[in-house]
Amino acid sequence: MIAPENDDYEYGVVIDAGSSGSRIHVYRWVNPLSSTISEDQLHSVPAIEQSKDWTSKTNPGLSSFEDKPNKAFSHHIKPLLKFAQDIIPKNKIENTPIFIQATAGMRLLKEKKRKLILKNLCDGIKKSTKFFINDCDSQIEVIDGETEGLYGWLSLNYLADHFNNYHRSSSNHFTFGFMDMGGASAQIAFVPSNEEEVEKHREDIATVYLKSVNGDVQEWDIFVSTWLGFGANQARQRYWAQLVNALPENTNSYDDDDFSTRKLYDPCMPKGSKHEFKFKKMSFTAIGLGDFDQCTKSIYPLLLKNIPCKDKPCLFNGVHTPRIDFSKDKFVGVSEYWYVPNDIFKLGGAYDFEKFSENVKNFCNSDWKDLLENNKKGAYNSIPDDFLIDSCFKSNWILNVLHEGFEMPKSIGEAVPEEDHPTFQSLDRINDTELSWTLGRILLYASGQVVLGDKNVRVGVVPSKIEAKEFGKTFISGTVDPYGSSNSGIFGLSFKLLIPLFIIGTVVFHLSKSNKSKWRNLHISRFAAAIESFIRYVKRWRDSTTTVFEMLSEVEEGRFDRPSSEGGNSFRQPTSYPSRSKSMFDFNGHREGRPSTGESSAKRAHSERAGATRPVRGIKPAFSMADFNKLQDRGSHSGL
């Protein structure tokens, strides 16, 4: 559907470049300064709209161009942008930003190949389209699972209307916690309901800044963490390895590890089923036993609850987290939390442990031939056999992660009132809108377009001091840098400062032609001194731990809140340096949340956000929404 021309609307485009393909999303919202905005919308973030047919996908993934990066734009992205051009009014194209956010597949490529692909996309968009692409480093990038998770949290709570009617005078701002389980990783993102937990773990907390249409600042403290290797598919692979390594022949010190026993018995597969898999280049055959209770016991060690927790509390794998109060902190699960419960058991939506676990038990203990027959009749959405055979394991893994990993009580006690939210629910749509993290990215941008309110507050995500210090994570700006990437080092700022110097130099040059040698020598000398001073100034900034652009950001925000060491001098040094970076992703390594350090969070110094009374807050690791989505066109549930 082509959008009707209306000068009140602004548009934005986000491309989710995943491992199996790239999907484009076209969004629009009313300009925050428009006179058509009603009074009741002023205390809310800009209202984002998307028609059902404003999305399209192309296959395979962007990473498939690793050996032909010069074709990435023309063969992959260009057709998607043509799709967007047919929707957006022509007079709006030049002001419509493009965000290409690459995820799973691109993360695995070598840096050189990754950069070549991204550069080809940037060059292609600039040469072949009129879309607004001013800062390629922030608009065309590979994002980590943590950033993706933050966008997912934003998307969820936007669709649930939790950013509407925001009043700073109220401290009661409810939001949903976000849980995601993809193929490779599991993640969590939530605002702790207990303020004492927030203060106790201040250095582990991220802060998201949004602006309502009237300019009011919305400030959200979020804890985010990820567990790489704990997604459904990776957990399955670790489980296979556990079965093989548990064989007596592989625990005998005299054994040559020839894996002569190639037949294994798996309680997490239906009775009578068989599955072949490879381990260390050896082929094995697993035979299903169909034993729910034994499956649950066999899966538990995969959570690695035995890893020491040096900075309590921890959940699993030794990852430190604030304490979760499940009586107040309510969660929504996506991806695998939705697929198996919905496809197999028709139990998507509000979670009931007794009902879900009983269905899983009956399924796991069933004969394989009976399950196949039921699937042919449409009982399980007619999913492929290889998905069906994994469903017992995945269902059990979900139960283990929720109750043993995240320690969610199996019963809260009293029944949940109808007007309250369930402790946990699985969804893939809200109010008939897809729950996609791409909406969160465009929400940041739309909110960043609000010009009213405190000019010292920038819409975006401020990382925690721990993440900034240990992993180099930096500020994610909601807006697009009008001067280009901060990665250009001092060039952007130097260029702007050199313009007036060039003008002055030109004037001095012409004046130097004057016959008044005394006047000429005086001004040339002063100009040379100014140039020399400028060079020393830039060099001093360049050699410091912060870039010029970051220091400029501090000045723009008025963030000088660290008392000077020079006695009573009222000048304050900046406590943190958020820059407009490409993302919060560290390509030099992987991590599974922040391992506990042995130092209590409560003992760490608190940093403050200056120019206002708001403290500087931070970010924790996040997640990947459906890293390896296998199933498509499933049923959906939109309730909350």
XYZ file of C-alpha atoms in Angstrom:
640
model
C 0.000 0.000 0.000
C 1.367 3.386 -1.016
C 1.253 5.900 1.813
C -0.829 9.017 1.034
C 1.082 12.276 0.850
C 0.826 14.172 4.106
C 3.385 16.742 5.199
C 2.691 15.942 8.852
C 4.209 12.472 8.536
C 7.861 11.510 8.896
C 9.188 8.138 7.712
C 11.940 5.741 8.707
C 13.255 2.454 7.307
C 14.939 -0.365 9.245
C 16.414 -3.469 7.615
C 16.942 -6.476 9.853
C 19.848 -8.253 8.147
C 19.666 -11.666 9.796
C 21.404 -14.962 9.141
C 18.790 -16.416 6.784
C 17.689 -13.227 5.047
C 17.041 -9.501 5.338
C 13.643 -8.023 6.142
C 12.777 -4.375 5.545
C 10.317 -2.470 7.735
C 8.809 0.886 6.785
C 7.490 3.052 9.630
C 5.942 6.484 9.915
C 4.964 8.914 12.662
C 3.504 12.397 12.934
C 6.089 15.174 13.140
C 6.365 16.092 16.850
C 5.842 19.775 15.966
C 2.677 19.129 13.972
C -0.441 21.015 15.025
C -2.487 17.857 14.409
C -1.155 16.145 17.544
C -3.882 15.914 20.156
C -3.529 17.007 23.768
C -3.558 13.446 25.101
C -0.555 12.536 22.908
C 1.733 15.191 24.347
C 2.849 13.078 27.318
C 3.674 10.089 25.101
C 6.479 9.213 22.722
C 5.742 9.733 19.002
C 3.117 7.272 17.758
C 4.752 4.881 15.272
C 2.602 3.394 12.513
C 3.201 0.463 10.178
C 0.796 -1.037 7.684
C 0.755 -4.840 7.484
C 2.146 -4.780 3.950
C 4.997 -2.374 4.721
C 7.483 -5.190 5.165
C 9.294 -7.475 2.738
C 12.065 -10.075 2.908
C 14.843 -11.281 0.633
C 16.964 -14.426 0.924
C 19.638 -15.581 1.651
C 21.337 -13.524 4.364
C 23.676 -10.579 3.852
C 26.591 -12.692 5.072
C 26.280 -14.831 1.917
C 28.075 -12.004 0.083
C 31.315 -12.487 2.012
C 33.124 -13.547 -1.190
C 31.357 -11.030 -3.434
C 30.928 -7.897 -1.294
C 30.705 -5.655 -4.372
C 27.316 -7.214 -5.152
C 25.800 -6.871 -1.680
C 23.937 -3.661 -2.455
C 22.827 -4.332 -6.025
C 21.730 -7.943 -5.453
C 20.449 -7.748 -1.898
C 19.599 -4.329 -0.465
C 18.619 -2.391 -3.596
C 15.436 -4.442 -4.251
C 14.358 -3.859 -0.647
C 14.874 -0.111 -0.948
C 12.891 -0.135 -4.187
C 10.089 -1.707 -2.162
C 10.311 1.143 0.365
C 10.413 3.795 -2.365
C 7.106 2.506 -3.692
C 5.529 3.137 -0.281
C 7.021 6.424 0.894
C 5.837 9.653 -0.801
C 8.509 11.016 -3.146
C 8.721 14.337 -1.333
C 9.648 12.480 1.877
C 12.440 10.247 0.569
C 15.288 12.715 1.148
C 14.370 13.062 4.828
C 13.793 9.345 5.428
C 16.697 7.676 7.282
C 17.842 4.157 6.465
C 19.075 1.863 9.243
C 20.607 -1.452 8.191
C 21.208 -3.461 11.343
C 23.030 -6.735 10.701
C 22.804 -9.475 13.300
C 23.632 -13.181 13.601
C 25.240 -14.113 10.261
C 27.331 -10.961 9.824
C 28.699 -11.253 13.362
C 30.493 -14.429 12.367
C 32.363 -12.972 9.381
C 35.945 -11.801 9.570
C 36.236 -8.081 10.157
C 37.751 -7.350 6.747
C 34.929 -9.039 4.845
C 32.344 -7.478 7.102
C 33.692 -3.990 6.449
C 33.762 -4.526 2.688
C 30.093 -5.503 2.673
C 29.058 -2.560 4.837
C 31.066 -0.126 2.700
C 29.425 -1.444 -0.461
C 26.011 -0.854 1.092
C 26.924 2.671 2.138
C 28.330 3.606 -1.267
C 25.397 2.031 -3.072
C 22.742 3.823 -1.057
C 24.471 7.184 -1.449
C 24.954 6.794 -5.199
C 21.726 5.065 -6.179
C 19.074 6.427 -3.810
C 17.979 9.682 -2.229
C 17.391 8.247 1.221
C 18.899 10.106 4.173
C 22.203 8.350 4.868
C 24.531 10.783 6.588
C 26.488 8.608 9.015
C 27.161 5.145 7.627
C 28.902 3.934 10.771
C 25.755 4.354 12.867
C 23.168 3.728 10.155
C 24.743 0.671 8.506
C 26.262 -1.543 11.173
C 26.551 -4.928 12.792
C 24.856 -4.842 16.185
C 25.432 -7.243 19.042
C 22.747 -9.270 20.744
C 22.700 -6.838 23.647
C 21.792 -3.875 21.460
C 19.233 -6.002 19.655
C 17.756 -6.889 23.028
C 17.456 -3.294 24.118
C 15.576 -2.541 20.922
C 13.360 -5.546 21.690
C 12.577 -4.198 25.159
C 11.699 -0.834 23.621
C 9.471 -2.469 21.016
C 7.627 -4.583 23.576
C 6.874 -1.751 25.957
C 5.994 0.675 23.182
C 3.383 -1.747 21.828
C 2.110 -2.282 25.379
C 1.604 1.524 25.712
C 4.023 1.803 28.628
C 5.656 4.918 27.184
C 2.314 6.740 27.035
C 1.041 9.285 29.570
C 4.454 9.466 31.191
C 4.667 11.938 34.066
C 8.014 12.507 35.725
C 6.340 13.345 39.026
C 5.186 9.735 39.306
C 7.614 7.007 40.335
C 5.209 4.227 39.381
C 5.978 3.447 35.746
C 5.300 -0.202 35.003
C 7.085 -1.975 32.151
C 7.325 -5.574 31.021
C 10.544 -7.494 31.367
C 11.741 -9.043 28.118
C 12.962 -12.622 27.690
C 14.209 -14.000 24.403
C 15.542 -17.382 23.465
C 16.961 -17.773 19.996
C 18.979 -20.601 18.554
C 22.340 -19.496 19.952
C 21.624 -17.415 23.031
C 19.143 -16.593 25.766
C 18.611 -13.078 27.039
C 16.778 -10.998 29.590
C 16.070 -7.260 29.834
C 14.002 -5.647 32.567
C 13.563 -2.648 34.842
C 13.964 -3.942 38.420
C 10.861 -3.014 40.415
C 12.879 -2.796 43.615
C 14.610 0.598 43.704
C 17.075 -0.688 46.284
C 18.221 -3.307 43.769
C 18.716 -0.567 41.169
C 20.898 1.479 43.492
C 22.743 -1.578 44.772
C 23.641 -2.631 41.227
C 23.903 0.855 39.746
C 27.021 0.072 37.729
C 25.277 -2.885 36.092
C 22.267 -0.858 34.968
C 21.725 0.748 31.571
C 19.695 3.901 31.100
C 17.437 4.587 28.149
C 16.459 8.206 27.539
C 13.337 8.950 25.502
C 11.403 12.157 24.949
C 7.662 12.591 24.968
C 6.178 14.824 22.287
C 5.970 17.744 24.740
C 9.690 17.424 25.494
C 9.410 15.614 28.829
C 12.325 13.252 29.391
C 11.548 9.593 30.040
C 14.321 7.833 31.918
C 14.372 4.051 32.219
C 16.869 1.979 34.228
C 17.331 -1.375 32.500
C 19.316 -4.460 33.337
C 20.203 -6.572 30.296
C 22.151 -9.806 30.132
C 22.870 -12.545 27.617
C 23.928 -16.164 27.808
C 25.743 -17.220 24.659
C 25.424 -20.953 24.065
C 22.156 -21.180 25.998
C 19.824 -20.780 23.037
C 17.684 -23.795 22.141
C 19.862 -25.068 19.278
C 23.190 -24.547 21.024
C 21.862 -26.143 24.194
C 20.856 -29.153 22.101
C 24.391 -29.408 20.712
C 25.861 -29.219 24.212
C 23.449 -31.923 25.284
C 24.653 -34.246 22.501
C 28.230 -33.662 23.641
C 27.196 -34.447 27.205
C 25.706 -37.781 26.128
C 28.851 -38.755 24.218
C 31.269 -37.680 26.936
C 29.293 -39.539 29.597
C 30.056 -42.895 27.963
C 32.354 -45.042 30.176
C 34.856 -45.496 27.363
C 35.385 -41.741 27.276
C 36.058 -41.429 30.995
C 38.649 -44.213 31.119
C 42.165 -42.761 31.160
C 43.416 -45.758 29.149
C 40.837 -45.332 26.408
C 41.979 -44.051 23.043
C 38.710 -42.115 22.560
C 37.896 -43.873 19.325
C 34.166 -43.426 20.054
C 33.527 -47.035 19.096
C 30.126 -46.835 20.799
C 28.091 -44.979 18.208
C 24.599 -45.707 19.575
C 23.227 -43.531 22.373
C 19.946 -43.437 24.269
C 18.227 -40.105 24.723
C 15.392 -39.631 27.253
C 14.600 -36.262 25.611
C 13.412 -37.879 22.372
C 10.035 -39.622 21.889
C 10.012 -43.396 22.253
C 11.043 -45.191 19.088
C 12.494 -42.144 17.377
C 16.011 -42.035 15.922
C 18.297 -39.151 15.127
C 21.791 -39.011 13.673
C 24.244 -36.305 14.673
C 27.957 -35.591 14.434
C 30.384 -35.003 17.271
C 34.076 -34.391 16.607
C 33.514 -35.462 13.004
C 32.122 -38.805 14.176
C 28.571 -39.938 13.395
C 26.294 -41.084 16.221
C 22.760 -42.416 16.378
C 20.481 -41.377 19.238
C 17.507 -43.571 20.088
C 14.600 -41.997 21.934
C 13.537 -43.353 25.319
C 10.641 -40.954 25.880
C 11.234 -40.322 29.589
C 10.193 -36.826 30.708
C 11.490 -37.083 34.277
C 14.890 -38.399 33.213
C 15.103 -35.763 30.475
C 14.559 -32.994 33.023
C 17.352 -34.358 35.207
C 19.711 -34.771 32.237
C 19.209 -31.204 31.039
C 19.780 -29.486 34.381
C 23.631 -29.666 34.318
C 23.632 -27.646 31.076
C 22.649 -24.559 33.096
C 26.086 -24.635 34.759
C 24.632 -23.638 38.116
C 27.836 -24.998 39.651
C 29.849 -22.005 38.394
C 30.770 -19.907 41.476
C 28.979 -16.609 42.020
C 31.475 -14.101 43.369
C 29.181 -11.072 43.101
C 25.770 -12.189 44.330
C 23.096 -12.684 43.252
C 23.687 -14.786 40.134
C 21.271 -16.755 37.998
C 23.173 -19.416 36.031
C 26.605 -19.833 34.483
C 27.916 -17.515 37.195
C 26.341 -14.422 35.612
C 25.591 -11.659 38.103
C 22.125 -10.045 38.059
C 19.955 -7.867 40.282
C 17.426 -9.879 42.259
C 14.160 -10.445 40.386
C 10.891 -10.023 42.290
C 8.509 -12.138 40.219
C 5.525 -10.914 42.231
C 6.108 -7.462 40.728
C 8.421 -7.983 37.745
C 6.290 -9.370 34.897
C 7.870 -10.866 31.778
C 7.054 -11.508 28.144
C 8.936 -14.244 26.276
C 9.487 -14.320 22.520
C 11.022 -16.612 19.902
C 11.459 -20.145 21.303
C 9.358 -19.218 24.341
C 6.524 -18.768 21.844
C 7.201 -21.292 19.073
C 7.097 -24.619 20.942
C 4.328 -23.776 23.451
C 2.168 -22.402 20.635
C 2.923 -24.839 17.803
C 2.943 -28.050 19.816
C 0.661 -27.405 22.770
C -1.460 -24.397 21.733
C -0.422 -22.824 25.026
C 1.011 -19.519 23.841
C 0.025 -16.530 25.953
C -0.317 -16.566 29.735
C 1.956 -19.226 31.227
C 0.677 -21.906 33.578
C 3.394 -24.216 34.901
C 1.099 -27.100 35.825
C -0.668 -27.111 32.473
C 2.480 -26.652 30.385
C 4.605 -29.221 32.243
C 1.803 -31.801 32.098
C 1.473 -31.343 28.327
C 5.239 -31.593 27.885
C 5.324 -34.783 29.945
C 2.589 -36.420 27.877
C 4.308 -35.392 24.655
C 7.767 -36.599 25.676
C 6.448 -39.953 26.872
C 4.554 -40.584 23.616
C 5.492 -43.032 20.876
C 7.149 -41.414 17.875
C 4.770 -43.047 15.404
C 1.767 -41.577 17.249
C 3.277 -38.096 17.157
C 3.938 -38.397 13.430
C 0.345 -39.446 12.820
C -0.998 -36.563 14.899
C 1.233 -34.120 13.040
C -0.146 -35.289 9.695
C -3.600 -34.433 11.004
C -2.448 -30.890 11.806
C -2.179 -31.322 15.569
C 1.218 -29.599 15.686
C 0.790 -27.077 12.867
C 2.241 -29.727 10.515
C 5.791 -28.721 11.419
C 8.713 -30.630 9.812
C 9.703 -33.912 11.450
C 13.124 -32.631 12.524
C 11.432 -29.822 14.463
C 8.932 -32.223 15.954
C 11.611 -34.606 17.225
C 13.421 -31.716 18.976
C 10.273 -30.405 20.663
C 10.570 -32.581 23.767
C 14.089 -31.303 24.441
C 13.200 -27.661 23.702
C 10.118 -27.767 25.937
C 12.172 -29.212 28.774
C 14.909 -26.655 28.173
C 12.346 -23.840 28.471
C 11.115 -25.280 31.775
C 14.682 -25.557 33.088
C 15.705 -22.053 32.031
C 12.578 -20.415 33.462
C 12.463 -22.191 36.814
C 16.004 -23.369 37.517
C 17.880 -20.716 35.544
C 15.862 -17.541 36.116
C 14.391 -19.049 39.304
C 10.832 -18.108 38.442
C 8.490 -19.688 41.019
C 6.329 -22.479 39.666
C 3.454 -20.980 41.602
C 3.230 -17.388 42.826
C 0.745 -18.403 45.494
C -2.466 -16.453 45.175
C -4.281 -16.348 41.863
C -3.348 -13.439 39.628
C -6.159 -10.835 39.563
C -7.779 -10.360 36.165
C -6.639 -6.744 35.995
C -3.020 -7.726 36.702
C -0.513 -9.248 34.286
C 0.617 -12.875 34.483
C 4.108 -13.472 35.824
C 5.159 -14.771 32.414
C 3.518 -14.938 29.003
C 4.765 -15.806 25.536
C 3.820 -13.616 22.576
C 4.772 -12.879 18.992
C 2.326 -10.024 18.335
C 0.733 -7.258 20.382
C -2.462 -5.586 19.210
C -2.012 -7.388 15.895
C 1.453 -5.840 15.418
C 4.549 -8.010 15.068
C 6.850 -7.837 18.064
C 10.001 -6.936 16.145
C 13.082 -5.265 17.636
C 13.287 -3.035 14.539
C 10.414 -0.989 15.960
C 12.594 -0.191 18.973
C 15.319 1.268 16.752
C 12.930 3.551 14.898
C 11.298 4.580 18.188
C 14.665 5.872 19.401
C 15.040 7.874 16.195
C 11.497 9.296 16.250
C 11.845 10.243 19.910
C 15.181 11.863 19.111
C 13.416 14.188 16.670
C 11.569 15.906 19.531
C 13.162 19.353 19.828
C 11.219 20.577 22.847
C 12.391 20.124 26.411
C 15.834 19.878 27.979
C 18.466 20.434 25.279
C 21.101 18.824 27.506
C 19.432 15.424 27.302
C 20.152 13.264 24.271
C 17.771 10.486 23.381
C 19.603 7.170 23.384
C 21.121 4.466 25.572
C 23.858 5.139 28.123
C 25.953 2.045 28.924
C 26.840 1.074 32.454
C 30.208 2.089 33.781
C 31.194 -1.594 33.965
C 30.323 -2.227 30.321
C 31.961 1.004 29.199
C 35.142 0.303 31.134
C 35.544 -3.430 30.570
C 34.152 -3.779 27.059
C 34.435 -0.308 25.553
C 30.703 0.144 25.111
C 29.566 3.629 24.257
C 26.461 5.759 23.957
C 23.884 4.656 21.381
C 22.393 7.843 19.983
C 18.759 7.918 18.960
C 19.498 10.528 16.322
C 21.789 10.504 13.312
C 24.993 12.499 13.640
C 24.636 15.415 11.207
C 28.422 15.651 10.869
C 29.119 12.024 10.093
C 30.675 9.248 12.097
C 32.519 9.761 15.312
C 34.867 7.088 14.094
C 36.497 9.620 11.881
C 38.367 10.612 14.990
C 39.080 14.306 15.292
C 38.343 15.001 11.644
C 34.682 15.953 12.087
C 35.363 18.508 14.797
C 38.654 19.667 13.308
C 36.956 20.348 9.996
C 34.346 22.523 11.647
C 36.978 24.415 13.610
C 39.222 24.816 10.578
C 36.529 26.616 8.589
C 36.752 29.877 10.572
C 40.543 29.505 10.750
C 40.662 29.154 6.979
C 38.633 32.329 6.586
C 40.881 34.202 9.000
C 43.937 32.849 7.226
C 42.642 34.023 3.875
C 42.070 37.518 5.231
C 45.515 37.621 6.797
C 47.072 36.347 3.557
C 45.562 39.165 1.534
C 46.463 41.716 4.158
C 50.025 40.418 4.095
C 50.279 41.785 0.565
C 50.027 45.207 2.077
C 53.115 47.452 2.012
C 52.717 48.094 5.704
C 55.292 45.512 6.663
C 55.076 46.217 10.386
C 51.307 45.609 10.484
C 51.706 42.617 8.187
C 54.378 40.944 10.320
C 52.374 41.551 13.473
C 49.233 39.825 12.202
C 51.074 36.987 10.487
C 52.835 36.324 13.769
C 49.557 36.285 15.669
C 47.940 34.027 13.112
C 50.872 31.583 13.238
C 50.626 31.526 17.018
C 46.909 30.761 16.779
C 47.553 27.882 14.375
C 50.278 26.496 16.634
C 47.967 26.727 19.638
C 45.208 24.948 17.724
C 47.542 22.092 16.727
C 48.692 21.620 20.326
C 45.054 21.689 21.459
C 43.965 19.005 19.003
C 47.023 16.843 19.677
C 46.416 16.986 23.423
C 42.810 15.869 22.925
C 43.783 13.197 20.428
C 46.305 11.667 22.825
C 43.833 11.593 25.703
C 41.606 8.607 26.441
C 38.587 10.425 25.033
C 38.034 11.542 21.482
C 37.365 15.150 20.598
C 33.890 14.222 19.509
C 33.167 12.653 22.882
C 34.404 15.737 24.704
C 32.226 17.873 22.466
C 29.303 15.694 23.500
C 30.136 16.437 27.139
C 30.107 20.162 26.461
C 26.829 19.908 24.537
C 25.196 18.036 27.421
C 26.681 20.153 30.202
C 28.030 17.004 31.840
C 30.828 18.243 34.073
C 29.974 16.685 37.366
C 33.230 15.339 38.824
C 34.684 17.735 41.384
C 38.060 19.089 40.410
C 41.024 18.000 42.447
C 42.186 21.587 42.580
C 40.737 22.715 45.846
C 37.732 24.972 45.639
C 37.682 25.306 41.874
C 34.073 24.896 40.819
C 34.988 23.510 37.379
C 34.052 19.828 37.058
C 35.581 17.146 34.889
C 33.291 14.895 32.870
C 32.582 11.565 34.544
C 31.769 9.603 31.407
C 32.101 10.039 27.700
C 29.159 8.787 25.607
C 29.980 9.092 21.926
C 27.951 8.470 18.821
C 29.418 5.058 18.150
C 28.592 2.393 15.626
C 27.040 0.162 18.277
C 27.767 -1.388 21.613
C 29.254 -4.468 20.002
C 32.786 -5.608 20.721
C 34.064 -7.519 17.685
C 37.141 -8.665 19.554
C 35.398 -11.314 21.560
C 32.238 -12.919 22.837
C 30.774 -12.871 26.295
C 27.973 -14.523 28.187
C 26.769 -11.735 30.400
C 29.126 -10.130 32.848
C 30.851 -12.790 34.941
C 30.928 -11.939 38.617
C 34.091 -10.086 39.560
C 34.303 -10.676 43.262
C 33.671 -7.006 43.999
C 30.250 -6.068 45.299
C 28.347 -3.693 43.078
C 27.249 -1.748 46.124
C 30.877 -0.883 46.890
C 31.586 0.589 43.490
C 31.580 4.354 43.054
C 28.447 5.891 41.588
C 28.764 8.088 38.534
C 26.332 10.948 38.004
C 24.799 12.570 34.979
C 25.513 16.289 35.170
C 23.595 19.249 33.934
C 20.538 17.637 35.538
C 19.687 15.709 38.648
C 19.662 12.373 36.830
C 22.452 9.902 37.616
C 24.435 8.315 34.818
C 23.173 4.822 34.271
C 24.357 1.955 32.137
C 23.863 -1.158 30.103
C 24.183 -4.878 30.597
C 24.347 -7.597 27.959
C 21.212 -8.309 25.974
C 20.131 -10.806 23.390
C 19.203 -11.785 19.940
C 15.590 -12.012 18.887
C 15.226 -15.382 17.198
C 18.845 -15.863 16.135
C 17.946 -18.995 14.193
C 14.212 -18.789 13.503
C 13.327 -21.974 11.675
C 9.564 -21.798 11.610
C 7.530 -19.176 9.837
C 3.866 -18.325 9.358
C 2.929 -19.732 12.758
C -0.145 -18.831 14.697
C 0.059 -15.705 16.802
C -1.153 -14.383 20.118
C -1.695 -10.697 20.757
C -2.912 -10.606 24.327
C -1.149 -8.955 27.224
